[in-house]
């Protein structure tokens, strides 16, 4: 097991999770800026927008978790009973769908204030986002979280007893769900990079806005499928699908409908 604390500055601990997450965000900024420069845009817009997207993304990610707490927290109204814990980001709890929504709002706000086309900039960022996610998911490996059901597969990961969920204390090896999602995002990154390049005759392969639409559909499909293996995921009542799966289907249907239209 890797120590989740990378180093300390006095009494302040710097965690590997934060370092890895920051690395993923920087990768998004670097690739988006490079793609913007190649397309003839000022790459500084990518970094300026990234700052706003980070802030709104974190807020969105936290709010998504607050309104969909995991069953292992015990109390579905935990944050209602402990409102100050909403601001305790070190306790964990960030939902990727909330982060995506927050980032999209950030791009729209920045683009409109800067006189830019938000669809163009969402397309420029689209391939970079799954790359950042693929990197960021390794923070879950350090924290021994985001694992699936117990398994004896050769690539199963060991989870230490203190990090095992209730009901699974007697199991040692689990599906590395973080790895599955990381690989899915890497594949999405490769596909979107390919589709973002023009054809041999110089014409674009996709219409404006379709690249980011494909990202939403590809990620949502992967998330929907991986949720069947995921432990500690919230459901609505006795629903057969988790909240994340329902959200994924809504995004797939909505985004697909807009693209077809």
PDB file of N, CA and C in Angstrom, residues 2 21 62 66 89 91 100 110 116 122 145 152 162 164 166-167 197 201 211 226-227 230 232 261:
ATOM      1  N   UNK A   2       0.556   2.206  -0.854  1.00  0.00           N
ATOM      2  CA  UNK A   2       1.312   3.445  -0.957  1.00  0.00           C
ATOM      3  C   UNK A   2       0.754   4.449   0.045  1.00  0.00           C
ATOM      4  N   UNK A  21      -4.461  14.512  -9.299  1.00  0.00           N
ATOM      5  CA  UNK A  21      -5.609  15.247  -9.849  1.00  0.00           C
ATOM      6  C   UNK A  21      -5.147  16.533 -10.536  1.00  0.00           C
ATOM      7  N   UNK A  62     -18.547  18.639  -5.971  1.00  0.00           N
ATOM      8  CA  UNK A  62     -18.904  18.507  -4.553  1.00  0.00           C
ATOM      9  C   UNK A  62     -20.418  18.470  -4.368  1.00  0.00           C
ATOM     10  N   UNK A  66     -22.763  15.716  -2.601  1.00  0.00           N
ATOM     11  CA  UNK A  66     -23.588  16.084  -1.450  1.00  0.00           C
ATOM     12  C   UNK A  66     -25.029  15.626  -1.647  1.00  0.00           C
ATOM     13  N   UNK A  89     -13.429  19.252   1.897  1.00  0.00           N
ATOM     14  CA  UNK A  89     -13.061  18.487   0.701  1.00  0.00           C
ATOM     15  C   UNK A  89     -12.075  17.372   1.021  1.00  0.00           C
ATOM     16  N   UNK A  91     -12.309  15.290   3.254  1.00  0.00           N
ATOM     17  CA  UNK A  91     -13.030  14.087   3.672  1.00  0.00           C
ATOM     18  C   UNK A  91     -13.416  13.235   2.464  1.00  0.00           C
ATOM     19  N   UNK A 100     -18.096  17.847 -14.636  1.00  0.00           N
ATOM     20  CA  UNK A 100     -18.283  18.103 -16.070  1.00  0.00           C
ATOM     21  C   UNK A 100     -19.284  19.239 -16.285  1.00  0.00           C
ATOM     22  N   UNK A 110     -16.977  31.935 -19.810  1.00  0.00           N
ATOM     23  CA  UNK A 110     -15.740  32.569 -20.280  1.00  0.00           C
ATOM     24  C   UNK A 110     -15.835  32.924 -21.763  1.00  0.00           C
ATOM     25  N   UNK A 116     -16.056  34.620 -27.671  1.00  0.00           N
ATOM     26  CA  UNK A 116     -15.672  33.399 -28.375  1.00  0.00           C
ATOM     27  C   UNK A 116     -16.886  32.495 -28.558  1.00  0.00           C
ATOM     28  N   UNK A 122     -15.394  24.079 -26.575  1.00  0.00           N
ATOM     29  CA  UNK A 122     -15.713  22.771 -25.991  1.00  0.00           C
ATOM     30  C   UNK A 122     -15.166  21.653 -26.869  1.00  0.00           C
ATOM     31  N   UNK A 145      -9.681   3.254  -3.359  1.00  0.00           N
ATOM     32  CA  UNK A 145     -11.111   3.486  -3.502  1.00  0.00           C
ATOM     33  C   UNK A 145     -11.490   3.267  -4.960  1.00  0.00           C
ATOM     34  N   UNK A 152     -11.298 -13.055  -8.448  1.00  0.00           N
ATOM     35  CA  UNK A 152     -10.032 -13.786  -8.443  1.00  0.00           C
ATOM     36  C   UNK A 152      -9.275 -13.594  -9.750  1.00  0.00           C
ATOM     37  N   UNK A 162      -8.805  -1.860   6.285  1.00  0.00           N
ATOM     38  CA  UNK A 162      -9.421  -0.601   6.724  1.00  0.00           C
ATOM     39  C   UNK A 162     -10.118   0.139   5.598  1.00  0.00           C
ATOM     40  N   UNK A 164     -11.861  -1.564   3.148  1.00  0.00           N
ATOM     41  CA  UNK A 164     -12.920  -2.405   2.594  1.00  0.00           C
ATOM     42  C   UNK A 164     -14.274  -1.944   3.098  1.00  0.00           C
ATOM     43  N   UNK A 166     -18.234  -2.137   4.270  1.00  0.00           N
ATOM     44  CA  UNK A 166     -18.989  -3.066   5.116  1.00  0.00           C
ATOM     45  C   UNK A 166     -19.616  -4.176   4.271  1.00  0.00           C
ATOM     46  N   UNK A 167     -19.506  -5.397   4.772  1.00  0.00           N
ATOM     47  CA  UNK A 167     -20.025  -6.545   4.051  1.00  0.00           C
ATOM     48  C   UNK A 167     -18.982  -7.228   3.191  1.00  0.00           C
ATOM     49  N   UNK A 197      -9.074  15.381 -36.268  1.00  0.00           N
ATOM     50  CA  UNK A 197      -8.191  15.718 -37.390  1.00  0.00           C
ATOM     51  C   UNK A 197      -8.992  15.755 -38.688  1.00  0.00           C
ATOM     52  N   UNK A 201      -8.648  15.429 -47.606  1.00  0.00           N
ATOM     53  CA  UNK A 201      -8.911  16.580 -48.469  1.00  0.00           C
ATOM     54  C   UNK A 201      -9.012  17.894 -47.685  1.00  0.00           C
ATOM     55  N   UNK A 211     -17.838  16.876 -31.547  1.00  0.00           N
ATOM     56  CA  UNK A 211     -16.730  16.236 -30.836  1.00  0.00           C
ATOM     57  C   UNK A 211     -17.014  16.177 -29.341  1.00  0.00           C
ATOM     58  N   UNK A 226     -19.740   0.337 -16.323  1.00  0.00           N
ATOM     59  CA  UNK A 226     -18.884   0.073 -15.166  1.00  0.00           C
ATOM     60  C   UNK A 226     -19.646   0.126 -13.850  1.00  0.00           C
ATOM     61  N   UNK A 227     -20.757   0.849 -13.844  1.00  0.00           N
ATOM     62  CA  UNK A 227     -21.550   0.930 -12.610  1.00  0.00           C
ATOM     63  C   UNK A 227     -22.084  -0.435 -12.180  1.00  0.00           C
ATOM     64  N   UNK A 230     -19.632  -1.663  -9.738  1.00  0.00           N
ATOM     65  CA  UNK A 230     -19.226  -0.731  -8.686  1.00  0.00           C
ATOM     66  C   UNK A 230     -19.924  -1.010  -7.364  1.00  0.00           C
ATOM     67  N   UNK A 232     -20.779   0.501  -3.434  1.00  0.00           N
ATOM     68  CA  UNK A 232     -21.011   1.767  -2.734  1.00  0.00           C
ATOM     69  C   UNK A 232     -21.499   2.861  -3.675  1.00  0.00           C
ATOM     70  N   UNK A 261     -30.391  15.902 -34.398  1.00  0.00           N
ATOM     71  CA  UNK A 261     -31.147  17.092 -34.872  1.00  0.00           C
ATOM     72  C   UNK A 261     -30.252  18.020 -35.643  1.00  0.00           C
TER      73      UNK A 261
END
